[in-house]
Coordinates of C-alpha atoms and ligand atoms in Angstrom, one line a residue:
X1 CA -31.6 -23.3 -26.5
X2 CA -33.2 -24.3 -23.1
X3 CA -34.4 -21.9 -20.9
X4 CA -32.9 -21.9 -17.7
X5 CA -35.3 -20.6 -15.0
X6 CA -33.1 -21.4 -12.2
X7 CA -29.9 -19.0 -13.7
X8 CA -32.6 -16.3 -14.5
X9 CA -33.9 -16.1 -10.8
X10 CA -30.2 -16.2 -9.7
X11 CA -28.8 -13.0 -11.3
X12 CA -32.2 -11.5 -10.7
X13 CA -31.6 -12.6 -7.4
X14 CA -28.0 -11.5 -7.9
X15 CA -28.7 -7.8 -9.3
X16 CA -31.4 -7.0 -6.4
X17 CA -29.5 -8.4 -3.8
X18 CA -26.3 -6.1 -4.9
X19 CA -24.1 -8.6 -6.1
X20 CA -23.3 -6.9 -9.3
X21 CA -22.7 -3.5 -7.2
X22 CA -19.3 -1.6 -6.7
X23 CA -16.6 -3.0 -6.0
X24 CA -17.0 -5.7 -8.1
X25 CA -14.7 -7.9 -6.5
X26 CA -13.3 -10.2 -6.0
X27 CA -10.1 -8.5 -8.5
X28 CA -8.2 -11.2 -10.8
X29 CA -5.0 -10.6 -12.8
X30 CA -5.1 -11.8 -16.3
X31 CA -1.8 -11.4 -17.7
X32 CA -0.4 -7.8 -17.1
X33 CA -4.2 -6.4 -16.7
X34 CA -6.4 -6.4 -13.2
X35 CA -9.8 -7.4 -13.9
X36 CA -12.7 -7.0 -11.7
X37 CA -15.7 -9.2 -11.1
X38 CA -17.5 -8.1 -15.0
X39 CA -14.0 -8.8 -16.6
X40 CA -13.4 -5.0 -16.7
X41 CA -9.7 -3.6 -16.1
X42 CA -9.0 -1.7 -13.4
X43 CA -6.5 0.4 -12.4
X44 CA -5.3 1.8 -9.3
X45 CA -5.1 5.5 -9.2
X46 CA -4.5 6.5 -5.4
X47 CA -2.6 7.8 -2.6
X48 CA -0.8 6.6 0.7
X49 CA -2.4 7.3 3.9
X50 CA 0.2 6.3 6.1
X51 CA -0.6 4.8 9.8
X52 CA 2.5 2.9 10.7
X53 CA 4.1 5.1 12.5
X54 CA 5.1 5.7 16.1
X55 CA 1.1 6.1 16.9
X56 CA 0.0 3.2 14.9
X57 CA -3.0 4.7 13.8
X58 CA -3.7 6.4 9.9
X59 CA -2.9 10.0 10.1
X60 CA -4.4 13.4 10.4
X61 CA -7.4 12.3 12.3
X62 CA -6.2 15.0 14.5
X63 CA -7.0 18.4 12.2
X64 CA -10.0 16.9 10.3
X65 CA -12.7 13.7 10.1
X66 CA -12.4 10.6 8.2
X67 CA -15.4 11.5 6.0
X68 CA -13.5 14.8 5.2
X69 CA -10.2 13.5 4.3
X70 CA -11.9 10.6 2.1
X71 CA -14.1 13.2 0.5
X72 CA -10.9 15.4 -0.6
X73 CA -9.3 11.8 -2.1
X74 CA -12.4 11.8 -4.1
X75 CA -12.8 15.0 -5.0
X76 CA -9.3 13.9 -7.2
X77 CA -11.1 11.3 -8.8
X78 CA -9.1 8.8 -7.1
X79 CA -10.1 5.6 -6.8
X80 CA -7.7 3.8 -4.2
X81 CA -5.9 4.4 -0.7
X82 CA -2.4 2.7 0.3
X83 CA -3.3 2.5 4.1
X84 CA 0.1 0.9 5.5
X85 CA -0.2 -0.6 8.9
X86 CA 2.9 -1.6 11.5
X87 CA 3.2 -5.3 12.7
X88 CA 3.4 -3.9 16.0
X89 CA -0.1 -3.3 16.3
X90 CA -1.1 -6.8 15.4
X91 CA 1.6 -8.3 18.3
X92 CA -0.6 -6.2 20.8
X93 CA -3.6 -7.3 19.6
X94 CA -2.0 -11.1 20.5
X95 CA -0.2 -9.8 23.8
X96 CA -3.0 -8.7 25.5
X97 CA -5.5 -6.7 23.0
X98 CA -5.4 -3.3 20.6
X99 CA -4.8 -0.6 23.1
X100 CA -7.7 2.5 23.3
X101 CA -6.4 5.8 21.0
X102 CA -5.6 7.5 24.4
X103 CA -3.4 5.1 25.0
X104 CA -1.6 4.8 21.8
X105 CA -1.6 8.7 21.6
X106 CA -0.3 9.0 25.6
X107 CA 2.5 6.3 24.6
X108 CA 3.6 7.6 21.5
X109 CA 3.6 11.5 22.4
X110 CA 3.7 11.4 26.4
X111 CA 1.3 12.6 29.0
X112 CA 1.6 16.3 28.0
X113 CA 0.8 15.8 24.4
X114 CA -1.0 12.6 23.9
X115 CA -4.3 13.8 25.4
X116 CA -4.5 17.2 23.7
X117 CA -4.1 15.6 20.3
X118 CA -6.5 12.4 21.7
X119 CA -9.4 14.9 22.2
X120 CA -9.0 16.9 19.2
X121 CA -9.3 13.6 17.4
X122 CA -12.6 12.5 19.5
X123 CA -13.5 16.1 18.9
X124 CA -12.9 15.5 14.9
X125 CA -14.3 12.3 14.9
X126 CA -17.3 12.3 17.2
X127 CA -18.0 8.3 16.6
X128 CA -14.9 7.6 18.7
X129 CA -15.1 7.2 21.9
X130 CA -13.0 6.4 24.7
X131 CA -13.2 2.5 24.3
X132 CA -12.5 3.1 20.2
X133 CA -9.6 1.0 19.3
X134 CA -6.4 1.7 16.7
X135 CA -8.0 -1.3 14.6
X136 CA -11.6 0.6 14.7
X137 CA -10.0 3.8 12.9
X138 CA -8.8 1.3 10.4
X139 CA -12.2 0.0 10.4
X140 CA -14.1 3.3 10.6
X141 CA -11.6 4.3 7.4
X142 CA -12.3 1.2 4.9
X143 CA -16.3 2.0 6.1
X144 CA -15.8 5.6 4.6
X145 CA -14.1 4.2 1.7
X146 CA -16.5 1.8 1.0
X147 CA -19.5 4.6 1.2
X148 CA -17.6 6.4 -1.4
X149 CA -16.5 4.1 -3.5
X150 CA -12.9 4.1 -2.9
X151 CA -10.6 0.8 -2.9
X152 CA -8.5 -0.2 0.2
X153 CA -5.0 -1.6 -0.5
X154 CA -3.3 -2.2 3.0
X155 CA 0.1 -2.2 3.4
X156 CA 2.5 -3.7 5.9
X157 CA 5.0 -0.8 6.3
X158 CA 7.2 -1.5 9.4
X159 CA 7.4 -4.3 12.0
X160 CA 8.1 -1.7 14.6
X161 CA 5.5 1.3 14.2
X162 CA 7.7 4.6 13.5
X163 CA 9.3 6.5 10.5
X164 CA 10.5 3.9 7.6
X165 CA 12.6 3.8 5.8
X166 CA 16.5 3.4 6.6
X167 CA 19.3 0.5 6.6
X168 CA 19.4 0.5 10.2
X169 CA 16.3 1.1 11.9
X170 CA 16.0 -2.8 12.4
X171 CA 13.2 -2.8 10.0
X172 CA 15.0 -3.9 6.9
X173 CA 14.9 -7.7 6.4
X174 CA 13.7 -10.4 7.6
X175 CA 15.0 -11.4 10.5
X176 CA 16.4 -8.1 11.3
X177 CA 16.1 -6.2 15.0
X178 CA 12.4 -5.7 15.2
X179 CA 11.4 -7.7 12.0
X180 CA 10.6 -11.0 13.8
X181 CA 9.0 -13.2 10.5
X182 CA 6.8 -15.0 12.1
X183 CA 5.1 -12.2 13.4
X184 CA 4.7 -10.6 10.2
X185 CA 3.3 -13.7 8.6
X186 CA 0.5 -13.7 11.6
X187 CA 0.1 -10.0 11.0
X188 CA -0.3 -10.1 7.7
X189 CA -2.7 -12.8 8.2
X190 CA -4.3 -11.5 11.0
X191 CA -5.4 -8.1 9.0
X192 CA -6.5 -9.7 5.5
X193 CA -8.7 -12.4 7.8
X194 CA -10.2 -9.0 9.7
X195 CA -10.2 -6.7 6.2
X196 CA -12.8 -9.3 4.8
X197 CA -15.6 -7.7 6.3
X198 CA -14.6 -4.2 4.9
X199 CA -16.0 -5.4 1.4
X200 CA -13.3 -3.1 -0.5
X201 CA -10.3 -4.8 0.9
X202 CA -8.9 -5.4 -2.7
X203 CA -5.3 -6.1 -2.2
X204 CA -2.3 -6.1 0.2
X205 CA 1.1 -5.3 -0.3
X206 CA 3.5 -7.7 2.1
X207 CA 6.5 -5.8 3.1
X208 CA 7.2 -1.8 2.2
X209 CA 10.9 -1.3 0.8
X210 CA 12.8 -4.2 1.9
X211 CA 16.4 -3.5 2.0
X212 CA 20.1 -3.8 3.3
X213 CA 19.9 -4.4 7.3
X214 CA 23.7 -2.5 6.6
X215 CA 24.3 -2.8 10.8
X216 CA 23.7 -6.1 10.6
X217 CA 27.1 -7.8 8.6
X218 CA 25.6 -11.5 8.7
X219 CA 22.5 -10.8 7.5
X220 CA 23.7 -8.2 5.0
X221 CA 26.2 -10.6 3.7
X222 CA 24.3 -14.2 4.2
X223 CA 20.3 -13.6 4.0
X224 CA 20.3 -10.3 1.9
X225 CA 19.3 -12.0 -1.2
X226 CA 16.3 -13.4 -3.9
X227 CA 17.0 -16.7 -2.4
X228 CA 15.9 -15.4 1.1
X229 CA 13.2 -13.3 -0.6
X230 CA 11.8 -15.8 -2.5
X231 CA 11.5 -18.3 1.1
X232 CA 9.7 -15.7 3.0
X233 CA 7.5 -13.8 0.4
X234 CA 6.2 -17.5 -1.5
X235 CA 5.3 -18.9 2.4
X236 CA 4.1 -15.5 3.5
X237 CA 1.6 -15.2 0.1
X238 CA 0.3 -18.5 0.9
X239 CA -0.7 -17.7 4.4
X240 CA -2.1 -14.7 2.8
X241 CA -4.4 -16.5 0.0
X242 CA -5.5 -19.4 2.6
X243 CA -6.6 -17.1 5.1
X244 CA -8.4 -14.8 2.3
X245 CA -8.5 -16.1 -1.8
X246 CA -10.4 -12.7 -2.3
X247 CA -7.6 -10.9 -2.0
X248 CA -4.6 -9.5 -4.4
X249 CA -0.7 -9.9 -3.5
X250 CA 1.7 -7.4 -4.0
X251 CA 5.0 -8.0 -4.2
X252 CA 7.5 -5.8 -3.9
X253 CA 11.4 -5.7 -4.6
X254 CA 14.9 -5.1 -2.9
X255 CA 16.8 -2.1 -2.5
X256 CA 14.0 -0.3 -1.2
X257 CA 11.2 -1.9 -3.6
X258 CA 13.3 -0.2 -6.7
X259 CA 14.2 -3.2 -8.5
X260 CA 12.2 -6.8 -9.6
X261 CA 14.1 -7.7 -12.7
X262 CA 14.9 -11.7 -11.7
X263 CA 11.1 -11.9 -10.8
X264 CA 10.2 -11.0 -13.8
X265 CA 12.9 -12.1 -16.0
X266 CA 12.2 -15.6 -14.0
X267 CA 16.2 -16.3 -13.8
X268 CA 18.2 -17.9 -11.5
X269 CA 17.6 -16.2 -7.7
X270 CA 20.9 -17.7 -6.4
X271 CA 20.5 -21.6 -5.6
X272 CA 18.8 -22.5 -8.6
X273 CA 15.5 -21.1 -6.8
X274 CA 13.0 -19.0 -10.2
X275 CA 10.1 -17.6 -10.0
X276 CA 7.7 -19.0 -11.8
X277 CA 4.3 -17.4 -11.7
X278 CA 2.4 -20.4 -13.0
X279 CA 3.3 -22.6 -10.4
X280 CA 1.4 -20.7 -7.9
X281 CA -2.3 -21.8 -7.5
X282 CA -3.2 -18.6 -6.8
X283 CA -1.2 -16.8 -9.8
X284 CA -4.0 -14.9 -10.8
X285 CA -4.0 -13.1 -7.2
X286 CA 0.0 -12.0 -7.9
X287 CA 0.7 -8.5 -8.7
X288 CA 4.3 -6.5 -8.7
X289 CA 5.2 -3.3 -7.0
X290 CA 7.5 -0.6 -7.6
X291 CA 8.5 2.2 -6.3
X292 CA 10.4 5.0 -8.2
X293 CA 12.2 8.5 -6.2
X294 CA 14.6 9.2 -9.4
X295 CA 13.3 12.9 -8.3
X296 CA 16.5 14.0 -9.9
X297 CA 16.3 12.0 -13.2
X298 CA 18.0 14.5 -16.2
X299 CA 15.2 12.6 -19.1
X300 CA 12.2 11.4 -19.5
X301 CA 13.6 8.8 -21.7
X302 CA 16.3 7.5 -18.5
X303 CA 13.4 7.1 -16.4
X304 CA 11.4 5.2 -18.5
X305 CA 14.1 2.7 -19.6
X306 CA 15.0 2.4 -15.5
X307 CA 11.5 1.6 -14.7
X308 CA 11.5 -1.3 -17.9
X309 CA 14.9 -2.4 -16.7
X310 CA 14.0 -2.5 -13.0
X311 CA 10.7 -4.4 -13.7
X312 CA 8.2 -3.0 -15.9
X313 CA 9.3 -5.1 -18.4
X314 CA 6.6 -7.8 -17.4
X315 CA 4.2 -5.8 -19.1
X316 CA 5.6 -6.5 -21.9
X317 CA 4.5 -10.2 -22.8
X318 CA 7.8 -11.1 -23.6
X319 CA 9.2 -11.7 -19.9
X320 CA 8.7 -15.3 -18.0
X321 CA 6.5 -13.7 -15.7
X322 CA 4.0 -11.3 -17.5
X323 CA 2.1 -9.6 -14.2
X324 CA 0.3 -6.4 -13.3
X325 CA 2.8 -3.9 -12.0
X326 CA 2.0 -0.9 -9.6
X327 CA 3.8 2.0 -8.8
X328 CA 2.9 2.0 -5.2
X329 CA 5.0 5.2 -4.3
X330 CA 6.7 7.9 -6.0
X331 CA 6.0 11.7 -4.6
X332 CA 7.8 15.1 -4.7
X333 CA 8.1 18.2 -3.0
X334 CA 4.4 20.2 -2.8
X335 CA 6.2 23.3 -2.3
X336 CA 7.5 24.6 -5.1
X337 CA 7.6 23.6 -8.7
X338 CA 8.7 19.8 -8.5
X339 CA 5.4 18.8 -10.3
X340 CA 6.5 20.6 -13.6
X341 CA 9.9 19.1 -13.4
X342 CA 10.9 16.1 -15.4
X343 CA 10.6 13.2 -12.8
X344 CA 6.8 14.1 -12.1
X345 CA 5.6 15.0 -15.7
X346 CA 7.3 12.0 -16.7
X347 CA 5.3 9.6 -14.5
X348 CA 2.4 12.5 -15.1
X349 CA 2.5 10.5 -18.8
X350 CA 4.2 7.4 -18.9
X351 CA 2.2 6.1 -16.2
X352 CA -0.8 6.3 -17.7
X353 CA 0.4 5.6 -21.4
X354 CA 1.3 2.3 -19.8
X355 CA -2.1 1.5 -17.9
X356 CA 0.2 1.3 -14.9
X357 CA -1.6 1.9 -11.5
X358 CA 0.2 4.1 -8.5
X359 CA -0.4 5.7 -5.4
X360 CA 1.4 9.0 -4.7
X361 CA 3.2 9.4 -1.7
X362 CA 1.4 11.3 0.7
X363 CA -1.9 12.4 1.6
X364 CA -0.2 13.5 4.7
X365 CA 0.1 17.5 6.0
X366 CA 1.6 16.3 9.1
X367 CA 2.2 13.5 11.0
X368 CA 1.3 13.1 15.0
X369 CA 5.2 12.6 15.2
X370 CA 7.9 11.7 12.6
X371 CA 11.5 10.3 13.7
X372 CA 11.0 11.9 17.6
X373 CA 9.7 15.3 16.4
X374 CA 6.0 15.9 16.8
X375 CA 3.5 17.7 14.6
X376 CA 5.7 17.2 11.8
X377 CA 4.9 19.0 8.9
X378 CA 5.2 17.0 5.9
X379 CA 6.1 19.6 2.9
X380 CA 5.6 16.2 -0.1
X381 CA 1.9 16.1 1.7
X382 CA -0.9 16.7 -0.9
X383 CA -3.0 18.5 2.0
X384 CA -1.5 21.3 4.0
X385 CA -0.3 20.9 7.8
X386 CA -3.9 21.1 9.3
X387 CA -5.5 19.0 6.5
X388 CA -7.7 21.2 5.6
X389 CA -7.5 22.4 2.1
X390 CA -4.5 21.2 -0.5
X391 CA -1.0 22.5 -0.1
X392 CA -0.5 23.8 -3.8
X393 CA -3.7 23.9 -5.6
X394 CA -1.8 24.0 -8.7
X395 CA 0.0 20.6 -7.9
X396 CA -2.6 19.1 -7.1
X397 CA -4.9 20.0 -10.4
X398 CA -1.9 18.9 -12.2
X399 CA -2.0 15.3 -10.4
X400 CA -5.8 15.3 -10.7
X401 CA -5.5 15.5 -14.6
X402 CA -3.1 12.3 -14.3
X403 CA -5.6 10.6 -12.1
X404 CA -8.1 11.1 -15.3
X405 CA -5.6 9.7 -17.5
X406 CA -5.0 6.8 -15.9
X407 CA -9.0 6.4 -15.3
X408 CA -9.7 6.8 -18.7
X409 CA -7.8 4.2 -20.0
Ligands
NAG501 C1 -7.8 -3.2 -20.9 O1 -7.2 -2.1 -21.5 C2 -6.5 -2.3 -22.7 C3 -5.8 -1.0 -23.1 O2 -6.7 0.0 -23.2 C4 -7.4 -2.8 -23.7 O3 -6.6 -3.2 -24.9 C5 -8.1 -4.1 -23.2 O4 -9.0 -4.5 -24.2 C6 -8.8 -3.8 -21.9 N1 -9.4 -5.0 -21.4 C7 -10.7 -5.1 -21.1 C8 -11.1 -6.4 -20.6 O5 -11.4 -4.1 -21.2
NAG502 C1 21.9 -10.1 12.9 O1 20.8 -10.8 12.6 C2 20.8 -12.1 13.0 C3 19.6 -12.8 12.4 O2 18.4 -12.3 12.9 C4 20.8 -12.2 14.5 O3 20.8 -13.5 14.9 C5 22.0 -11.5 15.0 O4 22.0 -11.4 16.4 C6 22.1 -10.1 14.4 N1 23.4 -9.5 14.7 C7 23.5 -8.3 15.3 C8 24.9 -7.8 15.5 O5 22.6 -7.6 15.5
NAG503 C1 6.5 -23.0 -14.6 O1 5.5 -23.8 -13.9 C2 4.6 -24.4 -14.8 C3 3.6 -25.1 -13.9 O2 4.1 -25.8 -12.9 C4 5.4 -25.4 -15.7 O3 4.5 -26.0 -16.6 C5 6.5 -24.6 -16.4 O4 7.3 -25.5 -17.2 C6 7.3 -23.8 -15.5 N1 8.2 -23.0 -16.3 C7 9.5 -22.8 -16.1 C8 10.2 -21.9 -16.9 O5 10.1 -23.4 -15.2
NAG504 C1 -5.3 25.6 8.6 O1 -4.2 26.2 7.9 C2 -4.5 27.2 7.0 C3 -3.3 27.5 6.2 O2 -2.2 27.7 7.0 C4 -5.0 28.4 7.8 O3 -5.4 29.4 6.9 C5 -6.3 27.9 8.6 O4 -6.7 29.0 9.4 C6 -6.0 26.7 9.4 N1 -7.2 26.2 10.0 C7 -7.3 25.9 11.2 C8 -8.7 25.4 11.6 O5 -6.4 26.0 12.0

C-alpha cells in the first residue's frame, strides 16, 4: 500500500482544526437510522421550547437566563431542543426588519405589561440590550446549545405567531387565513440559510400539525388532501435542501401530524401522486414526524399498534418508504400522576425499544401570554411557572431515565 502523505496531513489537519468535534454533522439517514458524520446513530432525545407565540420569541426568558434553562435540559441528559418559530417573524424581517424585544413584548402584551416583562428579561439576560433583536434570542439560544452540546431542531409552528393548534385559527393549511405558502417557503428558507452559522442546526421540521381549515368549506373539501400535501411539502423541502444540503427534513402528517401511513406505505395520494423516497436527490436528508396525545389510551398494546398503523411502520424494512421516524411531541399533565399512567410508561418504553427519537412537549412553566391570557401557567411544563426548578421532581426523574434509554441504545 502507498502511503498517502497528503490524506495524513489532512485529517491531522482535520482533528486539530476540530473537524472531527461535536456535532459531527452534517446528520444523514441511512434507512430508518440517523447517522452522524463517523457513521454513528443518533437519536434525538429532547424537548420543545416553544417561541411561536403571540411574542415570537422562545419562552421563559422572562424568570430565568438562557444559559440556565439550557443547563436544566442538560442536566436530563437531553441531547436536542424543538425550538418552533412563527412565519410571522420572518414576514417582518422582509417588511421592514426584526423588531427590538421591547417592541415585540409592548405589541404582544401592551404598554402596561410589555416593559415590565421586557426588563426582567434584559435583567435575566444581561447580553440583551435594547437594539437585541427576536432573531438574536434565537441566535443567543443555538450559541448556548452549541457550548453545551445540545442539537437545535427548528420548527415552523404557526404562520401567524400565537397559540396552535385549532381547525380554525387560520393556521391549518396551506392556503388558509394567515397561512400564505409562499411566505412559508421564504421563511422556511430564510431561517435554515441564517441557522447555518449556529453549527448545531441539525434539522427542521416544515409545518407543526397540519390539519382541517373546518371554517374554511372549499379548502376543507378541495385542498385538504395528500395530493395537496404532497405539492407543497416536495417544493417546500427543495427550497429547504438548495438553500442548506446540511440540513435534515422532517416531515410531518395530517390530522394534526397523527397519521403518515400513505407516505410510508407509498400508495396512491389521490391523483396517482406516491411518494417515493428514492426519487428525491436529497433522500438521505428525509425524516418522518409524529406526534402522539392518545393520553387516554386503555393498553400499552393499542398504542403501539396506532403508532405502527399511523406510520411507524417505516421502521420496519418492509414498507416502500423505510425512513427515520420521530416523535416530535407527546406530553402530559406535570401535576399529578400522568407519568405512571399507561400512555407515558408506554412511550417511557416503546420509544426507546424502538430507537425512536422524541421531544416532549414542554419545557415551558409559563408562557408570556397564551390564547389572550398573560403569564399563563403551563401545568404539562417540565419547569415550574417561574422556571426555576422542575415542577414534579418525580416526573421529571422518571423522564430522565427514558432520556438514558433512548441514549443508550
Ligand atoms: C444503530 O443501532 C442499532 C440498534 O442498536 C444497531 O443494530 C446498529 O448497528 C447501529 N448502527 C450503527 C452504525 O452503530
Ligand atoms: C378559503 O380559502 C381559500 C383559499 O385560500 C380562499 O380563497 C377563500 O377566500 C377562503 N374562504 C373563506 C370563506 O375564508
Ligand atoms: C422510486 O423511484 C426510483 C428512482 O427514481 C425508481 O427506480 C423506483 O422504481 C421508484 N419506485 C416506485 C415504487 O415507483
Ligand atoms: C419560583 O417559584 C417557586 C415555587 O412556586 C418559589 O418557591 C420561588 O420563590 C419562586 N422564585 C422566585 C424568584 O420568584
Amino acid at each position: 500500500m502507498r502511503l498517502n502523505l497528503p490524506s495524513i496531513i489532512v485529517l491531522t489537519w482535520g482533528v486539530v482544526g476540530g473537524l472531527c468535534a461535536w456535532p459531527n454533522g452534517p446528520l444523514v439517514t441511512s434507512g430508518r437510522w440517523i447517522h452522524n458524520s463517523l457513521g454513528q446513530n443518533v437519536t434525538y432525545a429532547g424537548v420543545n421550547w416553544p417561541g411561536a407565540a403571540d411574542v415570537m420569541i422562545p419562552e421563559g426568558l422572562q424568570y430565568a437566563s438562557i444559559a440556565s434553562i439550557v443547563s436544566g435540559i442538560k442536566s436530563l441528559g437531553m441531547n436536542a431542543i424543538r425550538l418552533t418559530f412563527a412565519i410571522e417573524m420572518i414576514d417582518d424581517i422582509y417588511n421592514g426588519g426584526d423588531v427590538t424585544l421591547a417592541t415585540a413584548f409592548n405589541k404582544a402584551l401592551g404598554t402596561t405589561n410589555g416593559p415590565v416583562v421586557y426588563n426582567k428579561v434584559l435583567k435575566n439576560n444581561p447580553s440583551f440590550s435594547a437594539s437585541t433583536t427576536r432573531l438574536q434570542v434565537y441566535d443567543a439560544i443555538a450559541a448556548e446549545c452549541l457550548k453545551q452540546e445540545i442539537y437545535v431542531h427548528l420548527d415552523n409552528h404557526m404562520s401567524k405567531g400565537g397559540w396552535c393548534c385549532s381547525t380554525t385559527d387560520g393556521n391549518a393549511w396551506f392556503g388558509d387565513t394567515y397561512f400564505n405558502v409562499a411566505n412559508w417557503k421564504r421563511g422556511l428558507e430564510y431561517m435554515v440559510t441564517h441557522g447555518k452559522s449556529w453549527g448545531n442546526l441539525m434539522s427542521i421540521g416544515m409545518r407543526n400539525e397540519l390539519r382541517t381549515p373546518s371554517d374554511n368549506t372549499t379548502l376543507t373539501n378541495n385542498y385538504y388532501n395528500w395530493d395537496n400535501w404532497y405539492t407543497n411539502m416536495v417544493a417546500a423541502s427543495k427550497i429547504i435542501n438548495t438553500a442548506n444540503s446540511n440540513i435534515l427534513i422532517f416531515f410531518s402528517g395530517l390530522n394534526f401530524d397523527t397519521t403518515l401511513t400513505p407516505i410510508v406505505a407509498g400508495t396512491n395520494l389521490g391523483s396517482s401522486v406516491y411518494f417515493n423516497k428514492t426519487s428525491f436527490p436529497y433522500w438521505d436528508k428525509m425524516v418522518l414526524e409524529l406526534h402522539d396525545y392518545e393520553n387516554s389510551v386503555s393498553s400499552c398494546s393499542t398504542l403501539q399498534s396506532d403508532l405502527t398503523g399511523n406510520g411507524f411502520s417505516t421502521l420496519s424494512g418492509t414498507q416502500t418508504n423505510t425512513m427515520p421516524m420521530v416523535v416530535t411531541e407527546w406530553g402530559h399533565d406535570q401535576t399529578d400522576g400522568s407519568y405512571t399512567g399507561v400512555y407515558a410508561s408506554c412511550l417511557h418504553s416503546y420509544l426507546p425499544a424502538q430507537h425512536v427519537g422524541w421531544m416532549i412537549w414542554v419545557l415551558a412553566g409559563s408562557y408570556y401570554i397564551r390564547s389572550g391570557t398573560q403569564d399563563y401557567d403551563e401545568t404539562w411544563g417540565l419547569y415550574n411557572h417561574n422556571w426555576s426548578a422542575w415542577r414534579s421532581t418525580a416526573a421529571v426523574a422518571n423522564l430522565q431515565s427514558m432520556v438514558s434509554a433512548t441514549l443508550a441504545s
